[in-house]
Coordinates of C-alpha atoms in Angstrom, one line a residue:
M1 CA 89.2 -54.5 -30.8
A2 CA 85.9 -54.0 -29.2
G3 CA 84.2 -52.4 -26.2
H4 CA 82.6 -49.8 -24.4
I5 CA 84.3 -46.2 -25.1
D6 CA 87.2 -45.3 -23.0
H7 CA 88.1 -48.8 -22.0
G8 CA 91.5 -48.7 -23.7
K9 CA 91.2 -50.2 -27.1
T10 CA 93.2 -47.4 -28.6
S11 CA 95.7 -47.6 -26.2
L12 CA 96.0 -51.7 -26.1
T13 CA 96.5 -51.4 -29.8
K14 CA 99.3 -49.1 -29.6
A15 CA 101.0 -50.9 -26.6
L16 CA 100.5 -54.0 -29.2
T17 CA 101.6 -52.5 -32.3
N18 CA 103.6 -49.3 -31.6
V19 CA 100.6 -47.7 -34.0
D20 CA 98.1 -44.6 -32.5
T21 CA 95.3 -45.3 -34.7
D22 CA 93.4 -42.5 -33.9
R23 CA 94.3 -40.1 -36.3
L24 CA 91.7 -37.6 -36.6
K25 CA 92.2 -33.8 -34.9
E26 CA 88.4 -34.4 -33.4
E27 CA 89.6 -38.0 -32.1
K28 CA 92.9 -36.3 -30.3
E29 CA 91.1 -33.6 -28.9
R30 CA 87.9 -35.7 -27.8
Q31 CA 90.5 -38.8 -26.9
I32 CA 87.6 -41.2 -28.9
S33 CA 87.6 -43.1 -31.8
I34 CA 85.2 -41.9 -34.4
E35 CA 86.7 -43.9 -37.5
L36 CA 88.0 -47.2 -37.8
G37 CA 91.7 -47.5 -37.3
F38 CA 94.0 -50.2 -38.9
A39 CA 97.4 -51.5 -36.8
P40 CA 99.8 -54.1 -38.5
L41 CA 100.5 -56.5 -35.8
Y42 CA 102.2 -59.4 -37.1
E43 CA 103.5 -61.4 -40.3
D44 CA 105.8 -64.5 -41.1
E45 CA 105.9 -66.4 -44.3
E46 CA 102.2 -67.9 -43.9
L47 CA 100.4 -65.1 -41.7
Q48 CA 99.8 -61.4 -41.9
I49 CA 97.9 -60.4 -39.0
S50 CA 96.3 -56.4 -38.6
V51 CA 93.8 -55.3 -35.6
V52 CA 91.1 -52.9 -36.8
D53 CA 90.2 -50.3 -34.0
V54 CA 86.4 -50.0 -33.4
P55 CA 84.8 -47.0 -32.1
G56 CA 83.2 -47.6 -28.8
H57 CA 81.1 -44.8 -28.4
E58 CA 77.2 -44.9 -29.3
R59 CA 76.8 -42.4 -31.7
F60 CA 79.7 -44.4 -33.8
I61 CA 78.1 -48.1 -34.0
R62 CA 78.0 -48.1 -37.7
Q63 CA 81.6 -47.6 -38.1
M64 CA 81.8 -50.3 -35.7
I65 CA 80.0 -52.7 -37.8
A66 CA 81.8 -51.7 -40.6
G67 CA 84.8 -52.8 -39.0
V68 CA 84.0 -55.5 -37.7
A69 CA 82.4 -56.9 -40.7
G70 CA 85.2 -59.9 -42.0
I71 CA 86.6 -60.3 -39.0
D72 CA 88.6 -63.3 -37.7
L73 CA 89.2 -62.7 -34.5
V74 CA 87.2 -60.1 -32.1
V75 CA 89.5 -58.9 -28.7
L76 CA 86.9 -57.8 -26.4
V77 CA 87.8 -55.0 -24.0
V78 CA 86.4 -54.4 -20.5
A79 CA 87.9 -52.3 -18.0
A80 CA 89.2 -53.3 -14.6
D81 CA 88.1 -50.2 -12.7
E82 CA 84.3 -50.0 -14.7
G83 CA 83.1 -53.5 -15.6
V84 CA 80.6 -54.7 -18.6
M85 CA 78.8 -51.3 -19.6
P86 CA 75.8 -50.5 -22.0
Q87 CA 78.1 -51.1 -25.0
T88 CA 79.8 -53.7 -24.1
R89 CA 76.3 -55.5 -24.7
E90 CA 75.2 -53.9 -27.1
H91 CA 78.7 -54.8 -29.0
L92 CA 78.2 -58.7 -28.0
D93 CA 75.0 -59.1 -29.4
I94 CA 76.3 -57.3 -32.5
L95 CA 79.1 -59.6 -32.6
G96 CA 76.9 -62.7 -32.5
F97 CA 74.8 -61.7 -35.0
L98 CA 77.7 -61.3 -37.4
G99 CA 78.8 -64.6 -36.7
I100 CA 82.1 -64.2 -35.0
R101 CA 83.1 -67.2 -33.7
S102 CA 86.8 -66.3 -31.8
G103 CA 87.0 -64.4 -29.1
I104 CA 89.7 -63.1 -26.4
I105 CA 88.7 -61.5 -23.6
A106 CA 91.4 -58.1 -22.4
I107 CA 91.0 -56.8 -18.9
T108 CA 92.6 -53.8 -19.6
K109 CA 93.8 -51.3 -17.0
I110 CA 94.7 -53.8 -14.3
D111 CA 97.0 -51.3 -12.7
R112 CA 94.4 -49.1 -11.1
V113 CA 92.4 -51.4 -9.2
E114 CA 93.2 -54.3 -6.9
E115 CA 93.8 -57.6 -7.6
D116 CA 91.0 -58.9 -5.5
F117 CA 88.2 -56.6 -7.6
I118 CA 89.8 -58.4 -11.1
E119 CA 88.4 -61.3 -9.8
L120 CA 85.2 -59.6 -8.7
V121 CA 85.1 -57.8 -12.8
K122 CA 86.0 -61.6 -14.0
D123 CA 82.9 -63.1 -12.1
D124 CA 80.9 -59.7 -13.5
I125 CA 82.1 -60.1 -17.3
L126 CA 81.6 -64.3 -17.3
G127 CA 77.6 -63.7 -16.2
E128 CA 77.3 -61.4 -18.7
L129 CA 78.9 -63.8 -21.9
K130 CA 76.6 -66.5 -21.0
D131 CA 75.0 -68.0 -24.1
T132 CA 77.4 -65.7 -26.0
V133 CA 80.4 -66.0 -28.6
F134 CA 82.6 -65.1 -25.8
E135 CA 81.3 -67.7 -23.2
N136 CA 84.4 -69.9 -23.3
A137 CA 86.8 -67.4 -24.3
P138 CA 90.3 -67.1 -22.5
F139 CA 90.5 -63.8 -20.2
M140 CA 93.7 -62.1 -20.6
M141 CA 94.8 -59.3 -17.9
V142 CA 96.5 -56.3 -19.6
D143 CA 98.1 -52.7 -18.9
S144 CA 98.5 -50.5 -22.0
L145 CA 100.6 -48.0 -19.9
S146 CA 103.2 -50.7 -18.2
K147 CA 103.1 -53.4 -21.0
K148 CA 102.0 -55.9 -18.5
G149 CA 100.6 -58.8 -20.3
I150 CA 101.3 -57.3 -23.8
S151 CA 103.6 -59.9 -24.8
E152 CA 101.6 -62.7 -23.6
L153 CA 98.1 -61.1 -25.4
K154 CA 100.2 -60.8 -28.7
E155 CA 101.1 -64.3 -28.3
R156 CA 97.8 -65.9 -27.4
I157 CA 96.1 -63.7 -30.8
I158 CA 99.2 -65.0 -33.1
D159 CA 98.5 -68.8 -31.7
T160 CA 94.4 -68.3 -32.1
L161 CA 94.8 -67.1 -36.1
K162 CA 97.2 -69.7 -36.5
E163 CA 94.7 -72.3 -35.8
Q164 CA 91.7 -71.3 -37.4
E165 CA 91.2 -72.5 -41.2
M166 CA 92.4 -70.0 -43.7
R167 CA 89.8 -67.8 -45.8
D168 CA 89.2 -69.8 -49.3
V169 CA 90.5 -67.1 -51.9
K170 CA 88.7 -68.7 -54.8
G171 CA 85.5 -67.4 -56.0
A172 CA 85.5 -63.8 -57.7
F173 CA 86.8 -60.6 -55.6
R174 CA 84.7 -58.6 -53.4
L175 CA 85.6 -56.2 -51.2
P176 CA 83.2 -53.6 -49.7
I177 CA 84.6 -49.9 -49.6
D178 CA 85.1 -48.8 -45.8
Q179 CA 87.5 -45.5 -46.4
V180 CA 87.7 -43.5 -49.3
F181 CA 90.5 -40.8 -49.7
T182 CA 92.8 -39.3 -51.9
V183 CA 96.7 -39.4 -51.9
K184 CA 98.8 -36.7 -53.8
G185 CA 100.4 -37.6 -56.8
Q186 CA 97.7 -41.0 -57.0
G187 CA 95.0 -40.3 -57.1
T188 CA 91.8 -42.1 -55.6
V189 CA 92.6 -44.6 -53.1
I190 CA 89.9 -47.2 -51.1
R191 CA 90.2 -49.5 -48.2
G192 CA 88.6 -52.2 -46.9
T193 CA 88.4 -55.8 -46.2
V194 CA 88.6 -58.5 -49.1
Y195 CA 85.3 -61.0 -48.4
E196 CA 86.2 -63.0 -50.6
G197 CA 88.4 -64.1 -53.9
T198 CA 92.2 -62.3 -54.9
V199 CA 92.6 -59.0 -56.9
E200 CA 95.7 -58.1 -58.7
E201 CA 97.9 -55.4 -59.6
G202 CA 96.4 -54.0 -62.9
Q203 CA 92.9 -56.1 -63.2
Q204 CA 90.2 -54.2 -64.1
L205 CA 87.5 -54.0 -61.9
R206 CA 84.0 -52.7 -61.2
V207 CA 82.5 -50.5 -58.4
L208 CA 78.1 -51.6 -57.7
P209 CA 76.0 -50.9 -57.2
S210 CA 76.6 -48.1 -59.6
G211 CA 78.3 -50.1 -62.1
L212 CA 81.5 -47.8 -62.7
E213 CA 84.6 -49.5 -64.3
V214 CA 87.8 -49.0 -62.6
R215 CA 91.4 -50.6 -62.6
A216 CA 93.3 -51.3 -59.6
R217 CA 96.4 -49.3 -60.0
Q218 CA 98.6 -50.0 -56.8
L219 CA 98.0 -52.2 -54.1
Q220 CA 98.9 -52.1 -50.7
V221 CA 98.0 -54.9 -47.8
H222 CA 99.4 -53.8 -44.5
H223 CA 100.9 -50.7 -45.5
Q224 CA 103.4 -52.6 -47.7
P225 CA 103.1 -52.5 -52.0
A226 CA 101.8 -55.7 -53.0
K227 CA 100.8 -57.2 -56.7
K228 CA 97.9 -59.1 -54.6
A229 CA 95.3 -59.2 -51.8
F230 CA 93.8 -62.3 -50.6
A231 CA 90.2 -62.9 -49.0
G232 CA 90.4 -61.8 -45.4
Q233 CA 93.5 -59.1 -45.8
R234 CA 93.0 -55.3 -45.5
A235 CA 93.9 -53.9 -48.9
A236 CA 94.2 -50.3 -49.8
I237 CA 93.3 -50.0 -53.8
N238 CA 94.7 -47.0 -55.7
L239 CA 92.6 -46.8 -58.2
S240 CA 92.3 -45.4 -62.2
G241 CA 89.1 -44.3 -64.0
I242 CA 87.2 -42.9 -61.1
S243 CA 87.3 -39.7 -58.8
R244 CA 87.0 -39.6 -54.8
D245 CA 83.4 -38.1 -55.9
E246 CA 82.1 -40.7 -57.7
L247 CA 82.9 -42.9 -54.2
E248 CA 81.5 -44.0 -50.7
R249 CA 81.3 -46.3 -48.4
G250 CA 79.3 -48.8 -48.7
E251 CA 80.1 -49.4 -51.9
V252 CA 81.2 -52.7 -53.2
L253 CA 84.7 -53.8 -55.6
V254 CA 84.2 -57.1 -57.7
S255 CA 85.7 -58.3 -60.3
S256 CA 82.6 -60.5 -61.7
E257 CA 79.2 -58.9 -62.9
H258 CA 77.8 -62.3 -61.5
F259 CA 77.3 -60.2 -57.7
I260 CA 73.6 -59.3 -57.4
V261 CA 72.0 -55.6 -56.4
T262 CA 69.0 -55.3 -54.7
N263 CA 67.3 -53.8 -52.4
T264 CA 64.8 -56.7 -51.3
I265 CA 66.2 -59.3 -49.4
D266 CA 64.2 -62.2 -47.8
V267 CA 66.2 -62.5 -44.4
A268 CA 66.4 -64.8 -41.0
I269 CA 66.9 -62.5 -38.2
R270 CA 67.1 -62.7 -34.3
V271 CA 66.2 -59.8 -31.9
V272 CA 68.3 -58.6 -28.7
E273 CA 66.9 -59.9 -25.6
D274 CA 66.5 -56.8 -24.2
L275 CA 64.3 -54.7 -26.5
D276 CA 63.1 -51.7 -25.3
H277 CA 60.6 -50.9 -27.9
L278 CA 57.9 -52.5 -30.6
V279 CA 59.1 -53.6 -33.7
K280 CA 56.0 -53.0 -35.7
Q281 CA 55.1 -54.3 -39.0
R282 CA 57.1 -51.8 -41.7
T283 CA 58.8 -50.0 -38.9
P284 CA 61.5 -47.9 -40.2
I285 CA 64.9 -49.6 -40.1
K286 CA 68.6 -49.0 -40.5
C287 CA 70.5 -52.4 -41.9
H288 CA 74.5 -52.7 -41.9
I289 CA 75.5 -55.3 -44.5
G290 CA 78.9 -55.1 -44.9
T291 CA 80.1 -51.4 -45.1
A292 CA 76.7 -50.6 -46.1
E293 CA 74.3 -48.2 -44.3
V294 CA 70.9 -48.5 -45.7
M295 CA 67.4 -47.0 -44.6
G296 CA 64.5 -49.1 -45.0
R297 CA 61.5 -51.2 -43.2
I298 CA 61.1 -54.5 -41.9
V299 CA 58.3 -56.8 -43.3
F300 CA 56.7 -59.7 -41.5
F301 CA 54.5 -61.8 -43.0
D302 CA 53.3 -63.9 -39.8
R303 CA 52.9 -61.0 -37.7
N304 CA 52.6 -57.5 -36.7
E305 CA 54.6 -56.9 -34.3
L306 CA 57.5 -58.1 -32.7
K307 CA 58.9 -57.4 -28.9
E308 CA 61.1 -60.5 -28.4
D309 CA 61.7 -63.5 -29.6
N310 CA 64.4 -66.3 -29.1
G311 CA 64.6 -67.9 -32.4
E312 CA 65.1 -66.8 -35.8
I313 CA 62.5 -64.8 -37.3
L314 CA 61.7 -65.1 -41.3
C315 CA 60.8 -61.5 -42.4
Q316 CA 62.0 -59.5 -45.8
L317 CA 63.8 -56.1 -45.4
R318 CA 63.0 -53.3 -48.1
L319 CA 65.3 -51.4 -48.6
D320 CA 65.4 -47.6 -49.8
E321 CA 68.9 -47.8 -51.9
K322 CA 70.4 -50.9 -53.6
I323 CA 73.0 -52.9 -52.0
V324 CA 75.4 -55.5 -53.0
T325 CA 74.8 -59.2 -51.4
K326 CA 74.3 -62.8 -51.7
R327 CA 73.1 -65.6 -49.8
G328 CA 74.6 -66.1 -46.2
D329 CA 75.5 -62.5 -45.8
R330 CA 75.7 -60.9 -42.4
F331 CA 73.6 -57.9 -41.1
I332 CA 72.7 -55.7 -38.5
V333 CA 69.3 -53.8 -38.0
R334 CA 69.3 -50.8 -35.8
R335 CA 66.2 -48.1 -34.9
P336 CA 66.8 -44.8 -36.4
S337 CA 65.3 -43.6 -33.5
P338 CA 64.8 -44.1 -31.1
Q339 CA 68.6 -45.3 -31.2
E340 CA 68.9 -49.0 -30.5
T341 CA 69.9 -52.7 -32.1
I342 CA 67.1 -54.6 -32.9
G343 CA 69.0 -57.7 -34.1
G344 CA 70.6 -59.1 -36.9
G345 CA 71.0 -62.2 -39.4
W346 CA 71.5 -63.7 -42.6
V347 CA 70.3 -62.8 -45.9
I348 CA 68.7 -66.4 -46.9
D349 CA 67.4 -65.2 -50.7
P350 CA 69.0 -61.3 -52.0
R351 CA 66.2 -61.5 -54.8
G352 CA 63.2 -61.1 -52.5
N353 CA 59.6 -59.9 -54.5
K354 CA 56.4 -59.1 -52.9
Y355 CA 54.6 -62.0 -50.7
R356 CA 51.4 -62.0 -49.4
F357 CA 51.1 -62.3 -45.7
G358 CA 50.7 -65.7 -44.6
Q359 CA 51.0 -69.0 -43.9
Q360 CA 52.0 -70.0 -47.3
T361 CA 54.4 -67.2 -47.5
M362 CA 56.0 -68.5 -44.2
E363 CA 56.5 -72.1 -45.9
E364 CA 58.3 -70.8 -49.0
L365 CA 60.8 -68.9 -46.9
E366 CA 61.5 -71.7 -45.1
K367 CA 62.2 -73.8 -48.1
K368 CA 64.5 -70.6 -49.2
K369 CA 66.1 -71.2 -45.9
A370 CA 66.6 -74.7 -46.2
G371 CA 67.8 -74.0 -49.4
T372 CA 66.2 -76.6 -52.1
P373 CA 68.5 -79.5 -53.6
I374 CA 69.5 -77.4 -56.5
E375 CA 69.7 -74.3 -54.6
R376 CA 72.4 -75.7 -52.2
M377 CA 74.4 -77.7 -54.8
N378 CA 74.7 -74.0 -56.7
A379 CA 75.9 -72.7 -53.8
A380 CA 78.8 -75.3 -53.1
L381 CA 79.8 -75.1 -56.3
Y382 CA 79.6 -71.6 -56.5
E383 CA 81.6 -71.1 -53.8
A384 CA 83.9 -74.3 -54.4
K385 CA 84.2 -73.9 -58.1
S386 CA 84.0 -77.3 -58.8
L387 CA 83.6 -80.5 -56.7
T388 CA 83.2 -84.3 -57.1
I389 CA 80.3 -86.0 -56.1
E390 CA 82.0 -87.3 -52.7
E391 CA 82.3 -83.2 -52.1
L392 CA 78.9 -82.4 -52.9
I393 CA 77.7 -84.5 -50.6
K394 CA 79.3 -83.1 -47.8
R395 CA 78.9 -79.9 -48.3
T396 CA 75.3 -80.3 -49.3
A397 CA 74.5 -83.0 -46.8
L398 CA 72.3 -84.5 -50.0
D399 CA 72.5 -88.1 -50.8
E400 CA 73.8 -89.4 -53.7
Q401 CA 70.9 -90.1 -55.4
S402 CA 69.3 -86.8 -55.2
I403 CA 72.8 -85.2 -56.1
L404 CA 73.1 -87.7 -59.8
A405 CA 69.7 -86.8 -60.8
N406 CA 70.0 -82.9 -60.3
L407 CA 73.4 -82.7 -61.9
K408 CA 71.3 -83.1 -65.2
D409 CA 69.9 -79.7 -65.1
D410 CA 71.3 -77.3 -67.7
Q411 CA 73.4 -75.4 -64.7
F412 CA 75.9 -78.0 -64.1
I413 CA 78.7 -79.4 -66.3
K414 CA 80.4 -82.3 -65.9
I415 CA 84.7 -81.4 -66.3
S416 CA 86.0 -84.6 -65.6
N417 CA 85.5 -88.6 -64.5
K418 CA 84.7 -87.0 -61.4
E419 CA 84.1 -83.3 -61.1
Y420 CA 81.5 -80.8 -61.6
A421 CA 81.3 -77.1 -62.3
L422 CA 78.8 -74.5 -62.6
T423 CA 78.4 -73.1 -66.2
S424 CA 77.9 -69.6 -65.3
V425 CA 81.7 -70.3 -63.3
I426 CA 82.6 -71.6 -66.6
D427 CA 81.8 -68.8 -68.6
F428 CA 83.0 -66.4 -65.7
I429 CA 86.6 -68.2 -66.1
E430 CA 86.5 -68.0 -70.0
E431 CA 85.9 -64.5 -70.0
D432 CA 88.6 -63.7 -67.4
I433 CA 91.3 -66.0 -69.7
K434 CA 90.4 -63.9 -72.5
D435 CA 90.9 -60.6 -71.0
R436 CA 94.1 -62.0 -70.0
L437 CA 95.4 -62.8 -72.8
E438 CA 94.1 -59.8 -74.6
D439 CA 96.3 -58.1 -72.4
Y440 CA 99.1 -60.1 -73.1
H441 CA 98.9 -60.1 -76.9
S442 CA 98.7 -56.3 -76.7
G443 CA 101.8 -56.1 -74.8
N444 CA 103.6 -59.0 -76.2
A445 CA 102.5 -58.6 -79.6
M446 CA 105.5 -60.7 -81.2
R447 CA 104.9 -63.8 -79.1
T448 CA 103.1 -66.9 -80.7
G449 CA 100.8 -66.7 -77.3
M450 CA 100.9 -66.9 -73.5
Y451 CA 103.4 -70.1 -72.0
K452 CA 100.2 -72.3 -70.7
A453 CA 101.9 -72.7 -67.6
E454 CA 102.2 -69.3 -66.6
L455 CA 98.3 -68.7 -67.5
L456 CA 97.6 -71.5 -65.0
Q457 CA 99.6 -70.3 -62.7
T458 CA 97.8 -67.4 -62.5
L459 CA 94.9 -68.9 -62.2
Q460 CA 95.2 -71.8 -59.9
T461 CA 94.7 -69.7 -56.2
A462 CA 91.4 -69.5 -57.0
F463 CA 90.4 -72.7 -59.2
S464 CA 91.4 -75.8 -59.7
R465 CA 93.8 -77.3 -62.6
S466 CA 91.1 -79.9 -63.7
L467 CA 88.7 -76.9 -64.2
L468 CA 91.0 -74.8 -65.8
E469 CA 92.6 -77.5 -68.2
F470 CA 88.8 -78.1 -68.9
I471 CA 88.0 -74.6 -69.5
I472 CA 91.0 -74.5 -71.9
D473 CA 90.2 -77.7 -73.4
N474 CA 86.9 -76.6 -73.9
G475 CA 87.9 -72.9 -75.3
I476 CA 90.1 -74.9 -78.3
S477 CA 87.5 -77.1 -79.2
K478 CA 85.0 -73.9 -79.8
G479 CA 87.9 -72.2 -81.7
L480 CA 88.3 -69.6 -78.9
F481 CA 92.0 -70.8 -78.0
V482 CA 95.0 -72.1 -80.0
K483 CA 97.5 -74.0 -78.3
K484 CA 101.1 -74.0 -80.2
D485 CA 103.3 -76.2 -78.7
Q486 CA 103.7 -74.7 -75.5
Y487 CA 101.7 -71.5 -76.0
I488 CA 98.2 -70.5 -75.8
S489 CA 96.4 -67.5 -77.4
L490 CA 93.1 -66.3 -79.1
S491 CA 92.9 -67.3 -82.0
A492 CA 91.7 -64.7 -83.4
F493 CA 95.5 -63.3 -82.9
S494 CA 98.2 -63.1 -84.9
P495 CA 101.9 -62.4 -83.9
H496 CA 103.0 -59.2 -85.6
V497 CA 105.4 -56.1 -85.4
P498 CA 104.0 -53.2 -83.6
K499 CA 103.4 -50.5 -86.1
S500 CA 105.6 -48.4 -84.8
W501 CA 108.5 -50.4 -85.4
E502 CA 107.0 -51.9 -88.9
K503 CA 109.3 -49.8 -90.8
R504 CA 112.6 -50.0 -89.1
T505 CA 112.1 -53.7 -89.4
E506 CA 111.2 -53.7 -93.2
T507 CA 114.7 -52.1 -93.5
L508 CA 116.6 -54.8 -91.5
V509 CA 115.1 -57.3 -93.1
N510 CA 115.7 -55.9 -96.6
E511 CA 119.7 -55.3 -95.9
L512 CA 120.1 -58.3 -94.7
K513 CA 118.2 -59.6 -98.1
K514 CA 120.5 -57.6 -100.1
D515 CA 123.8 -59.1 -98.2
G516 CA 123.0 -62.5 -99.3
L517 CA 125.1 -65.4 -97.3
Q518 CA 127.7 -62.7 -96.6
V519 CA 126.3 -61.2 -93.9
A520 CA 127.5 -58.7 -91.1
Y521 CA 126.6 -59.2 -87.3
L522 CA 123.2 -59.1 -87.0
N523 CA 123.3 -56.5 -84.4
D524 CA 124.9 -54.1 -86.8
Y525 CA 122.3 -54.3 -89.0
L526 CA 119.4 -54.2 -85.9
K527 CA 121.5 -50.9 -85.2
K528 CA 121.8 -49.7 -88.4
A529 CA 117.8 -49.7 -88.3
G530 CA 117.1 -47.9 -85.1
I531 CA 116.0 -51.3 -83.3
P532 CA 116.5 -50.7 -80.2
D533 CA 118.4 -53.3 -77.1
S534 CA 114.9 -53.5 -75.5
I535 CA 113.0 -54.7 -78.0
S536 CA 115.8 -56.5 -80.3
I537 CA 116.0 -60.1 -78.4
E538 CA 111.8 -60.1 -78.7
L539 CA 112.3 -58.9 -82.3
K540 CA 114.7 -61.9 -83.3
R541 CA 113.1 -64.4 -81.8
F542 CA 109.8 -63.2 -83.8
L543 CA 111.3 -63.0 -87.1
E544 CA 113.3 -66.6 -86.5
D545 CA 109.7 -68.1 -85.3
Q546 CA 108.0 -66.7 -88.3
G547 CA 111.1 -67.9 -91.0
V548 CA 112.2 -64.5 -92.1
I549 CA 115.0 -65.4 -90.5
V550 CA 117.4 -68.3 -89.5
M551 CA 120.1 -67.8 -86.7
L552 CA 122.9 -69.5 -87.6
D553 CA 124.9 -68.6 -84.0
D554 CA 124.4 -65.9 -81.6
Q555 CA 126.0 -63.5 -83.9
Y556 CA 125.3 -64.5 -87.7
A557 CA 121.5 -64.6 -89.2
W558 CA 120.5 -65.3 -92.8
Y559 CA 117.5 -64.1 -94.6
G560 CA 115.1 -67.3 -94.8
E561 CA 115.1 -67.8 -98.2
H562 CA 118.7 -67.7 -98.9
F563 CA 118.9 -70.3 -96.1
A564 CA 116.8 -72.3 -97.5
E565 CA 118.4 -71.8 -101.3
A566 CA 121.6 -72.9 -99.4
V567 CA 120.3 -76.4 -98.2
R568 CA 118.7 -77.1 -101.6
K569 CA 122.0 -76.5 -103.4
L570 CA 124.1 -78.4 -100.4
K571 CA 121.5 -81.6 -101.3
E572 CA 121.7 -81.1 -104.9
H573 CA 125.6 -80.9 -104.3
T574 CA 126.3 -83.8 -102.2
K575 CA 125.2 -87.5 -101.6
D576 CA 123.6 -89.3 -98.3
E577 CA 126.9 -88.1 -96.8
F578 CA 129.7 -85.2 -97.0
E579 CA 132.6 -83.6 -95.4
V580 CA 133.0 -80.2 -94.9
S581 CA 135.7 -79.7 -97.7
Q582 CA 132.5 -80.9 -99.8
A583 CA 130.2 -78.5 -98.3
K584 CA 132.6 -75.5 -98.9
E585 CA 132.6 -76.4 -102.8
S586 CA 129.4 -76.6 -103.1
V587 CA 127.6 -73.7 -101.3
E588 CA 131.0 -71.2 -102.1
L589 CA 131.3 -70.2 -98.3
S590 CA 134.2 -69.4 -96.4
R591 CA 135.1 -71.2 -93.0
K592 CA 133.5 -68.2 -90.9
Y593 CA 129.5 -68.8 -92.0
L594 CA 130.1 -72.5 -93.4
I595 CA 130.9 -73.7 -89.9
P596 CA 127.9 -72.1 -88.3
F597 CA 125.8 -72.9 -91.0
L598 CA 126.3 -76.7 -91.1
E599 CA 126.0 -76.6 -87.2
R600 CA 122.6 -75.5 -88.0
L601 CA 121.6 -77.6 -89.9
D602 CA 122.4 -80.2 -87.3
S603 CA 120.4 -78.3 -84.6
L604 CA 117.9 -78.2 -86.9
G605 CA 118.0 -82.0 -88.0
Y606 CA 118.6 -81.7 -91.4
T607 CA 121.9 -83.5 -90.8
K608 CA 123.9 -85.5 -88.3
R609 CA 127.2 -85.5 -87.5
I610 CA 129.5 -88.3 -87.0
D611 CA 133.0 -87.9 -86.6
N612 CA 134.3 -85.6 -89.6
K613 CA 131.6 -86.3 -91.9
R614 CA 127.6 -85.3 -92.1
I615 CA 124.4 -87.7 -92.9
W616 CA 121.1 -86.2 -94.3
K617 CA 118.5 -86.9 -92.2
K618 CA 115.3 -87.8 -93.8
K619 CA 112.6 -85.4 -93.3

């Protein structure tokens, strides 16, 4: 929800969601929104929608920018009794600079004016919207108090968002922080919009630019507990390993070290049409990017001052503090005093350097803006993680010959007959798999490894199966991973009994060994050794996998060497085939143990039962 102060954004949000987004005492007293307000609007199996109510007062423009960043749809709110106002125009400029493509115009307070006057307001708005992203946006007439038009507006919002292309959840997780607070008994919580990638409960993360490491202890999406949060969702994350005082709005929560921390960015910028003051070389500016608000200076290389310009200007922002950004990120530039929006644009290179004034630098910036073939291929593969040549042609607008020539560069690697990926992405995913396996081994020390299917399932929301298969196979060939049957493990890992259970397990095995073939129920041994039910199933599986014990059935187990000796003895005293009576004489067992023993021989493939006889199979 964007628009001028007191045009009814918060009331409209409440009418749509039954949530009052004005939380602060000062907001209640002054009846204006100071901080960002959030309210869940709709949810089904495919879609979750939250409303972000951004402040409309000029003083709170930075919160408005922070709220708009990462938004899919904007409802521009205009009061029927006032029409387009100064902040409405400024919001329109900002929304355009931030690359918002989808909008709805809500004319509020329609019960306050005559119907004929509403038509005048519509004409006024259409004039202001010419050449903006809202030029062809639909009008919705609403009144928040009487609820007139509210259900129709809600339906239009849902339908519009359902038609939009889903956000790409592939790639490293990034969330610019726009709120930091503490919850009693829980600790530090941050909130923001997930720009890209996914985050999982328990995941290790990093705060940039500070570099502090944290863990996502708990997640909430739309005020509900969640195991994962995806690109485009509003998420609250309870962080461990950090205090409230160590975090602030504008910092970025990420899952990868590949994000760039910088204070010099090369940019393409457009300026507002009605700029009130000259922008001179090195004019102090306030840069709003993501949720960060950073002071700096604007540096031109082809002019010394700027009044207005209809096209994109290539220049540089030199900031007083470091930010986290990448090519393609949108930003807004404002004058700190007197306050006004200068313009906005996108980052063409986050790794800007100091350049000389003149045509040569402008030509270099033009090349950067277009991107070299390798840069365009790099950007496409970084975003999609793996692509075929045909897909690279579509995404980069390069010809096949140019793509094939550049794919010889060391930063690209062929992962299948058709697909390619970046070596840096492969290294990142390989490290991610290592971390996941380490976590799994630490919590499941007695298991052979992680089910390959389970490992792939945890990663396939972000990466293609062919890419993951390549990385696992490559890791096996490098000796990093080991595959045994359907399990994947780190090569340095060996299944083992946790140290805290070693002595009790040793007691269990010794008792079983001492009783030979005349054993009691295995559960009796477990209880006697003091092994709880919570780990008994896992321990039994481990001991059997290691050959320490052999389960005859679900009740009896023999010490592994005793079982092997019984098999050897039976083989010695029988020919190619034998009956139960012959087996009984050979190993001198009562029927209680003999029948489970023989059936176990069948299941292990030592013997095959035919009627009343068993035949030894060649192993």
